[in-house]
Amino acid sequence: MVELDLNERPFTERGSRLLVIKDDDRGLWIGRAEYETRLTRTTIMSGLRVFSGPRELLVRHASPYRVEFDDGAALEFADADTLVLTGEGEAVWEGGSAVLPVTLTGAGTLVPGAAEARWRAWLERMPPVPDDLRERAELAWWTLAINQIDIRGRTSVIPSKYGYVGLWNWDSYFHAIGLRHGDIELAREQIRILLDNQRPDGLIPDVVHDHGVLAETTDLPRSDIARMDQHVGGGAPREVVPVTKPPLTAWAVWKLHEAQPDLGFLREVYDRLVASQEWWFKHSDPDGDGLAEYLHPYSSGLDDSPIWDHGPRAEPPDLNSYLALQYDRLADIADALGIEHSWRDQAQALVDLMIAERWDGERFLTRPVPTRTPLELMPLFTGRLPREIADRLVADLTSKSFWAPVPSVAYDDPLFDPEAMWRGPVWLNINYLLIDGLRRSGYPEVASELAQKVLDLVGYGFYEYWNPLTGQGSQRATTGFGWSAALFLDLAATP
């Protein structure tokens, strides 16, 4: 069973927004996870300590189902909104005190052993993994559990209770890929939630949160705001722009189908997947050249990448690579449903156009960006490149620029910064997508080697991103991060 440090691994419960964390030398702190709200602003109780007479009872051990103090006192969840402190002694916190046992919030009734039973039942659903990966896989499976909360009446897997309390678009696809091994219905539900909030024009929103959805914005990352103010004057109104995330929906749907076929689910989502694919070419190709663009940094998922150093629109090679594979996955779904289509022809036409317009003989270009990022390697994801081009990309991938694990900016690029978000650190999703593409493109040995390097990177913690030089979670990275846990689990469980 996972051990909690009450710091990177808080005491919380599947379905609960409450987190119990060490409060420096003042005992424990309890806060509530809310959308776009710092945990420091949602304090429910701080300085919680337990005493037996004058002697403080210290935390002896913390597991997913109980925080144990000296002398038998314990803290458990009665339900998602209720923490119960049991035993003998006195609980003291800032502004209050009570003789044990005491219900700290809510009004639930503690059923002895119920919390442990819930956690053991969840752990039993974890897919089998090699023995040397089991401890980390259990932590990953625990992470996917604690990141489940209710959002507008539906069980949603969020990226992290530390700062990402909403259902984000491409995060949910990665979460579903990990969950498919032990809870296929919850995996499908993540995709259903997004598609049920799809706009009539086909756009799948960026975020589904407590107050609605984020599908358009006037916001820009700080660097782009400064650039716009420089050119058009401070305080100038900014354009309302649609925002989404990279198009990977059909790819994820098909992975779920491969794990457990369900033609009913394919019928349910097919037309909406088609509408999403069409949205990119109808509404996100402003120059009309047949290659879709990201109209906003948020839509790329790589908000702070150097690809945005030259303006708030970009066309890195990853986007149309995803769309080409989406055509192939639409073809797979249509074939399974007996629907006539021309999706594979459209996939090949898009890859041919990418090569004609963006391949310079050495690399796929992100004009006018000189900075080297792994996005230029992402056409491997299509599985449709001519062998000579694929060989060139694999040689680049395995060179000192990117090998390995793959950083978010090339190791030998002047802008490489191992700690700056999307400007050097390792992200598991980018590595996973490259692994997936290498397998599809006919390089299974390289894919296996990269997968092993990713598994080796992950120690006892699932971060948003890692410093590739130290192998540690980056100092500014969120912990308890869902897609890192999900993709680690998938790599560990996949033979």
Tab-separated table of C-alpha atoms in Angstrom, residues 152-492:
chain	number	residue	atom	x	y	z
A	152	ARG	CA	-21.224	19.236	-12.336
A	153	GLY	CA	-22.555	15.820	-11.359
A	154	ARG	CA	-20.028	13.649	-13.223
A	155	THR	CA	-16.922	11.798	-12.066
A	156	SER	CA	-14.042	13.673	-13.633
A	157	VAL	CA	-10.340	12.879	-13.467
A	158	ILE	CA	-8.432	16.129	-13.017
A	159	PRO	CA	-4.707	16.729	-13.627
A	160	SER	CA	-3.961	17.465	-9.958
A	161	LYS	CA	-5.649	18.708	-6.797
A	162	TYR	CA	-2.639	20.990	-6.529
A	163	GLY	CA	-3.738	23.718	-8.923
A	164	TYR	CA	-5.490	21.909	-11.794
A	165	VAL	CA	-9.045	21.379	-10.565
A	166	GLY	CA	-10.948	20.895	-13.802
A	167	LEU	CA	-11.273	18.374	-16.592
A	168	TRP	CA	-8.698	19.411	-19.199
A	169	ASN	CA	-9.045	18.254	-22.782
A	170	TRP	CA	-5.929	16.299	-23.777
A	171	ASP	CA	-5.146	15.418	-20.162
A	172	SER	CA	-8.370	13.436	-20.185
A	173	TYR	CA	-7.281	11.355	-23.175
A	174	PHE	CA	-4.052	10.429	-21.403
A	175	HIS	CA	-5.965	9.692	-18.200
A	176	ALA	CA	-8.313	7.424	-20.167
A	177	ILE	CA	-5.374	5.511	-21.657
A	178	GLY	CA	-4.117	4.680	-18.175
A	179	LEU	CA	-7.558	3.970	-16.746
A	180	ARG	CA	-8.471	1.573	-19.575
A	181	HIS	CA	-6.434	-1.120	-17.846
A	182	GLY	CA	-8.589	-1.185	-14.713
A	183	ASP	CA	-11.720	0.971	-15.126
A	184	ILE	CA	-12.765	1.127	-18.775
A	185	GLU	CA	-16.122	2.746	-18.004
A	186	LEU	CA	-14.477	5.615	-16.129
A	187	ALA	CA	-12.075	5.962	-19.069
A	188	ARG	CA	-14.976	6.251	-21.522
A	189	GLU	CA	-16.723	8.716	-19.225
A	190	GLN	CA	-13.817	11.164	-19.509
A	191	ILE	CA	-14.274	11.280	-23.276
A	192	ARG	CA	-18.051	11.475	-22.979
A	193	ILE	CA	-17.813	14.509	-20.704
A	194	LEU	CA	-15.726	16.399	-23.242
A	195	LEU	CA	-17.905	15.422	-26.204
A	196	ASP	CA	-21.081	16.275	-24.304
A	197	ASN	CA	-19.676	19.806	-23.992
A	198	GLN	CA	-18.623	20.060	-27.646
A	199	ARG	CA	-19.724	23.261	-29.393
A	200	PRO	CA	-22.119	23.103	-32.352
A	201	ASP	CA	-19.265	24.072	-34.698
A	202	GLY	CA	-17.311	20.970	-33.644
A	203	LEU	CA	-14.770	22.502	-31.240
A	204	ILE	CA	-14.070	20.402	-28.150
A	205	PRO	CA	-13.493	22.830	-25.248
A	206	ASP	CA	-10.192	23.320	-23.487
A	207	VAL	CA	-11.568	22.787	-19.962
A	208	VAL	CA	-14.780	21.600	-18.321
A	209	HIS	CA	-14.920	23.072	-14.813
A	210	ASP	CA	-17.271	23.756	-11.918
A	211	HIS	CA	-18.685	26.911	-13.485
A	212	GLY	CA	-18.997	25.829	-17.129
A	213	VAL	CA	-16.446	25.385	-19.908
A	214	LEU	CA	-13.456	27.243	-21.293
A	215	ALA	CA	-13.826	27.300	-25.083
A	216	GLU	CA	-12.685	30.829	-25.935
A	217	THR	CA	-10.531	33.464	-24.318
A	218	THR	CA	-8.945	36.902	-24.628
A	219	ASP	CA	-6.131	35.781	-22.331
A	220	LEU	CA	-2.540	35.337	-23.457
A	221	PRO	CA	0.587	34.016	-21.757
A	222	ARG	CA	2.707	36.776	-20.199
A	223	SER	CA	5.286	36.860	-23.008
A	224	ASP	CA	2.613	37.374	-25.669
A	225	ILE	CA	0.865	40.096	-23.645
A	226	ALA	CA	4.163	41.987	-23.393
A	227	ARG	CA	4.774	41.599	-27.120
A	228	MET	CA	1.299	42.785	-28.052
A	229	ASP	CA	1.523	45.771	-25.718
A	230	GLN	CA	4.845	46.690	-27.307
A	231	HIS	CA	3.411	46.702	-30.819
A	232	VAL	CA	-0.131	48.024	-30.351
A	233	GLY	CA	0.024	49.862	-27.043
A	234	GLY	CA	-0.581	48.826	-23.461
A	235	GLY	CA	-4.143	48.027	-22.511
A	236	ALA	CA	-5.311	47.432	-26.090
A	237	PRO	CA	-8.338	45.099	-26.332
A	238	ARG	CA	-7.483	41.559	-27.321
A	239	GLU	CA	-9.369	39.361	-29.751
A	240	VAL	CA	-11.653	36.602	-28.504
A	241	VAL	CA	-10.063	33.364	-29.713
A	242	PRO	CA	-11.446	29.805	-29.575
A	243	VAL	CA	-9.342	27.487	-27.407
A	244	THR	CA	-9.150	23.721	-27.350
A	245	LYS	CA	-6.298	21.214	-27.077
A	246	PRO	CA	-4.397	19.038	-29.589
A	247	PRO	CA	-6.718	16.718	-31.561
A	248	LEU	CA	-6.175	13.282	-30.059
A	249	THR	CA	-9.754	12.235	-29.333
A	250	ALA	CA	-10.173	9.516	-31.968
A	251	TRP	CA	-6.691	8.184	-31.135
A	252	ALA	CA	-7.717	7.756	-27.492
A	253	VAL	CA	-11.131	6.307	-28.393
A	254	TRP	CA	-9.480	3.639	-30.507
A	255	LYS	CA	-7.037	2.737	-27.727
A	256	LEU	CA	-10.023	2.140	-25.447
A	257	HIS	CA	-11.653	0.034	-28.135
A	258	GLU	CA	-8.490	-2.046	-28.507
A	259	ALA	CA	-8.502	-2.686	-24.758
A	260	GLN	CA	-12.189	-3.638	-24.620
A	261	PRO	CA	-14.215	-3.454	-27.857
A	262	ASP	CA	-17.526	-1.623	-27.603
A	263	LEU	CA	-19.277	-0.854	-30.878
A	264	GLY	CA	-22.000	1.020	-29.020
A	265	PHE	CA	-19.470	3.515	-27.720
A	266	LEU	CA	-17.984	3.925	-31.204
A	267	ARG	CA	-21.450	4.672	-32.628
A	268	GLU	CA	-22.069	7.132	-29.818
A	269	VAL	CA	-18.976	9.199	-30.515
A	270	TYR	CA	-18.305	8.791	-34.252
A	271	ASP	CA	-20.233	11.769	-35.631
A	272	ARG	CA	-18.834	14.040	-32.935
A	273	LEU	CA	-15.293	12.911	-33.743
A	274	VAL	CA	-15.916	13.756	-37.389
A	275	ALA	CA	-17.225	17.203	-36.406
A	276	SER	CA	-14.104	17.838	-34.327
A	277	GLN	CA	-11.819	16.830	-37.189
A	278	GLU	CA	-13.670	19.106	-39.577
A	279	TRP	CA	-13.466	22.028	-37.138
A	280	TRP	CA	-9.679	22.205	-37.446
A	281	PHE	CA	-9.751	22.654	-41.214
A	282	LYS	CA	-12.845	24.873	-41.363
A	283	HIS	CA	-12.049	27.170	-38.433
A	284	SER	CA	-8.336	26.813	-37.653
A	285	ASP	CA	-6.657	27.252	-41.042
A	286	PRO	CA	-6.682	31.049	-41.428
A	287	ASP	CA	-4.333	31.138	-44.441
A	288	GLY	CA	-6.304	28.425	-46.249
A	289	ASP	CA	-3.258	26.351	-47.210
A	290	GLY	CA	-4.793	23.085	-46.025
A	291	LEU	CA	-2.563	22.861	-42.936
A	292	ALA	CA	-4.295	23.644	-39.650
A	293	GLU	CA	-2.778	26.108	-37.167
A	294	TYR	CA	-2.981	26.661	-33.442
A	295	LEU	CA	-4.807	29.973	-33.071
A	296	HIS	CA	-3.799	30.358	-29.431
A	297	PRO	CA	-1.010	29.004	-27.198
A	298	TYR	CA	-3.561	27.289	-24.942
A	299	SER	CA	-4.770	25.142	-27.858
A	300	SER	CA	-1.319	23.639	-28.291
A	301	GLY	CA	-1.069	22.580	-24.640
A	302	LEU	CA	2.471	24.007	-24.697
A	303	ASP	CA	1.693	27.477	-23.409
A	304	ASP	CA	5.260	28.609	-22.646
A	305	SER	CA	7.104	26.864	-25.473
A	306	PRO	CA	9.519	28.891	-27.639
A	307	ILE	CA	7.221	28.174	-30.586
A	308	TRP	CA	5.189	31.093	-29.190
A	309	ASP	CA	8.107	33.531	-28.983
A	310	HIS	CA	7.177	34.905	-32.404
A	311	GLY	CA	3.452	35.484	-31.993
A	312	PRO	CA	0.160	34.074	-30.670
A	313	ARG	CA	-0.421	31.792	-33.701
A	314	ALA	CA	1.764	28.873	-34.773
A	315	GLU	CA	1.830	25.786	-36.982
A	316	PRO	CA	4.348	23.361	-35.458
A	317	PRO	CA	4.558	19.926	-37.109
A	318	ASP	CA	2.747	18.123	-34.313
A	319	LEU	CA	-0.718	19.512	-35.078
A	320	ASN	CA	-1.148	18.186	-38.603
A	321	SER	CA	0.573	14.963	-37.580
A	322	TYR	CA	-2.157	14.437	-34.988
A	323	LEU	CA	-4.818	15.279	-37.562
A	324	ALA	CA	-3.370	12.806	-40.072
A	325	LEU	CA	-3.522	10.010	-37.507
A	326	GLN	CA	-7.032	11.126	-36.538
A	327	TYR	CA	-8.064	10.434	-40.142
A	328	ASP	CA	-6.665	6.914	-39.841
A	329	ARG	CA	-8.420	6.331	-36.533
A	330	LEU	CA	-11.691	7.613	-37.999
A	331	ALA	CA	-11.131	5.045	-40.735
A	332	ASP	CA	-10.660	2.290	-38.161
A	333	ILE	CA	-13.852	3.320	-36.375
A	334	ALA	CA	-15.812	3.608	-39.623
A	335	ASP	CA	-14.601	0.162	-40.703
A	336	ALA	CA	-15.690	-1.317	-37.365
A	337	LEU	CA	-19.136	0.262	-37.814
A	338	GLY	CA	-19.477	-0.667	-41.502
A	339	ILE	CA	-19.501	2.974	-42.658
A	340	GLU	CA	-18.095	3.909	-46.068
A	341	HIS	CA	-15.388	6.563	-45.957
A	342	SER	CA	-12.348	8.105	-47.601
A	343	TRP	CA	-10.454	8.849	-44.390
A	344	ARG	CA	-7.279	6.977	-45.312
A	345	ASP	CA	-6.961	8.889	-48.567
A	346	GLN	CA	-7.332	12.133	-46.627
A	347	ALA	CA	-4.677	10.987	-44.142
A	348	GLN	CA	-2.183	10.348	-46.934
A	349	ALA	CA	-3.039	13.631	-48.661
A	350	LEU	CA	-2.385	15.567	-45.458
A	351	VAL	CA	0.965	13.842	-44.901
A	352	ASP	CA	1.934	14.519	-48.522
A	353	LEU	CA	1.041	18.198	-48.050
A	354	MET	CA	3.111	18.406	-44.857
A	355	ILE	CA	6.114	16.986	-46.685
A	356	ALA	CA	5.669	19.284	-49.677
A	357	GLU	CA	5.221	22.440	-47.609
A	358	ARG	CA	7.185	21.893	-44.389
A	359	TRP	CA	9.996	19.370	-45.050
A	360	ASP	CA	13.285	21.080	-45.971
A	361	GLY	CA	15.298	17.917	-46.502
A	362	GLU	CA	16.578	17.883	-42.908
A	363	ARG	CA	13.653	18.654	-40.627
A	364	PHE	CA	9.996	19.669	-40.486
A	365	LEU	CA	9.860	23.413	-39.996
A	366	THR	CA	7.920	25.589	-37.569
A	367	ARG	CA	8.246	28.919	-39.348
A	368	PRO	CA	9.634	31.388	-38.275
A	369	VAL	CA	10.845	29.567	-35.136
A	370	PRO	CA	14.566	28.667	-35.089
A	371	THR	CA	14.375	26.899	-31.711
A	372	ARG	CA	14.539	23.125	-31.970
A	373	THR	CA	11.765	21.235	-30.185
A	374	PRO	CA	10.624	17.597	-30.383
A	375	LEU	CA	7.507	18.780	-32.202
A	376	GLU	CA	9.542	18.615	-35.425
A	377	LEU	CA	9.876	14.853	-34.811
A	378	MET	CA	6.151	14.320	-34.325
A	379	PRO	CA	5.368	13.439	-37.974
A	380	LEU	CA	6.598	9.978	-36.923
A	381	PHE	CA	3.233	9.800	-35.114
A	382	THR	CA	1.458	9.433	-38.458
A	383	GLY	CA	3.133	6.143	-39.402
A	384	ARG	CA	2.935	7.332	-43.027
A	385	LEU	CA	6.293	8.965	-43.725
A	386	PRO	CA	8.530	7.726	-46.558
A	387	ARG	CA	11.266	5.566	-45.066
A	388	GLU	CA	14.071	7.973	-45.883
A	389	ILE	CA	12.334	10.812	-44.020
A	390	ALA	CA	11.423	8.605	-41.067
A	391	ASP	CA	15.035	7.379	-40.866
A	392	ARG	CA	16.244	10.988	-40.794
A	393	LEU	CA	13.869	11.851	-37.943
A	394	VAL	CA	14.860	8.785	-35.931
A	395	ALA	CA	18.543	9.667	-36.397
A	396	ASP	CA	17.747	13.155	-35.111
A	397	LEU	CA	15.750	11.781	-32.190
A	398	THR	CA	18.606	9.519	-31.097
A	399	SER	CA	21.261	12.225	-31.481
A	400	LYS	CA	22.669	14.367	-28.670
A	401	SER	CA	19.985	16.958	-29.422
A	402	PHE	CA	17.087	14.878	-28.085
A	403	TRP	CA	18.221	11.546	-26.620
A	404	ALA	CA	16.818	10.756	-24.002
A	405	PRO	CA	14.297	11.049	-22.323
A	406	VAL	CA	13.263	13.644	-24.848
A	407	PRO	CA	13.310	17.243	-23.540
A	408	SER	CA	10.826	19.940	-24.555
A	409	VAL	CA	13.653	21.961	-26.174
A	410	ALA	CA	16.724	20.283	-27.680
A	411	TYR	CA	19.567	19.782	-25.238
A	412	ASP	CA	21.992	21.649	-27.494
A	413	ASP	CA	19.667	24.534	-28.363
A	414	PRO	CA	20.637	27.981	-26.962
A	415	LEU	CA	17.194	28.333	-25.344
A	416	PHE	CA	17.328	25.012	-23.481
A	417	ASP	CA	16.455	25.587	-19.818
A	418	PRO	CA	16.020	22.418	-17.722
A	419	GLU	CA	13.712	24.146	-15.216
A	420	ALA	CA	11.527	26.427	-17.387
A	421	MET	CA	8.082	25.078	-18.283
A	422	TRP	CA	8.027	23.692	-21.868
A	423	ARG	CA	11.488	25.163	-22.512
A	424	GLY	CA	13.638	22.159	-21.601
A	425	PRO	CA	12.068	19.842	-19.005
A	426	VAL	CA	10.896	16.327	-19.860
A	427	TRP	CA	7.139	15.785	-20.200
A	428	LEU	CA	5.892	12.210	-20.210
A	429	ASN	CA	3.141	12.874	-22.743
A	430	ILE	CA	5.538	14.077	-25.451
A	431	ASN	CA	7.772	11.061	-24.885
A	432	TYR	CA	4.737	8.762	-24.907
A	433	LEU	CA	3.468	10.179	-28.206
A	434	LEU	CA	6.901	9.671	-29.757
A	435	ILE	CA	7.036	6.097	-28.444
A	436	ASP	CA	3.610	5.473	-29.967
A	437	GLY	CA	4.739	6.957	-33.271
A	438	LEU	CA	7.986	4.986	-33.357
A	439	ARG	CA	6.042	1.753	-33.000
A	440	ARG	CA	3.636	2.767	-35.737
A	441	SER	CA	6.480	3.827	-38.026
A	442	GLY	CA	8.347	0.536	-37.731
A	443	TYR	CA	11.024	1.282	-35.111
A	444	PRO	CA	10.021	-1.020	-32.221
A	445	GLU	CA	13.536	-1.285	-30.769
A	446	VAL	CA	13.954	2.482	-30.536
A	447	ALA	CA	10.460	2.750	-29.056
A	448	SER	CA	11.273	0.152	-26.396
A	449	GLU	CA	14.541	1.867	-25.502
A	450	LEU	CA	12.813	5.240	-25.123
A	451	ALA	CA	10.021	3.650	-23.060
A	452	GLN	CA	12.604	2.155	-20.709
A	453	LYS	CA	14.335	5.521	-20.309
A	454	VAL	CA	10.993	7.093	-19.410
A	455	LEU	CA	10.212	4.377	-16.869
A	456	ASP	CA	13.687	4.784	-15.370
A	457	LEU	CA	13.186	8.549	-15.047
A	458	VAL	CA	10.148	8.210	-12.819
A	459	GLY	CA	11.083	7.751	-9.180
A	460	TYR	CA	8.654	7.823	-6.273
A	461	GLY	CA	6.618	10.780	-7.445
A	462	PHE	CA	4.556	11.824	-10.462
A	463	TYR	CA	5.379	15.354	-11.515
A	464	GLU	CA	4.020	17.611	-14.215
A	465	TYR	CA	7.534	17.671	-15.703
A	466	TRP	CA	11.107	16.667	-14.821
A	467	ASN	CA	14.511	18.336	-14.967
A	468	PRO	CA	16.273	16.129	-17.553
A	469	LEU	CA	19.738	16.869	-16.174
A	470	THR	CA	19.034	15.903	-12.554
A	471	GLY	CA	16.178	13.433	-13.060
A	472	GLN	CA	14.254	15.231	-10.309
A	473	GLY	CA	10.833	16.805	-10.536
A	474	SER	CA	11.294	20.418	-11.624
A	475	GLN	CA	11.056	22.923	-8.811
A	476	ARG	CA	7.972	24.634	-10.228
A	477	ALA	CA	6.237	21.470	-11.404
A	478	THR	CA	2.938	20.377	-9.916
A	479	THR	CA	3.016	17.009	-8.180
A	480	GLY	CA	0.392	14.252	-8.151
A	481	PHE	CA	0.026	14.830	-11.892
A	482	GLY	CA	-2.529	12.635	-13.605
A	483	TRP	CA	-1.188	12.163	-17.103
A	484	SER	CA	2.309	11.344	-15.824
A	485	ALA	CA	0.773	8.635	-13.629
A	486	ALA	CA	-1.521	7.343	-16.380
A	487	LEU	CA	1.145	7.129	-19.068
A	488	PHE	CA	3.709	5.582	-16.739
A	489	LEU	CA	1.129	2.941	-15.880
A	490	ASP	CA	0.360	2.287	-19.529
A	491	LEU	CA	4.061	1.900	-20.410
A	492	ALA	CA	4.585	-0.352	-17.386
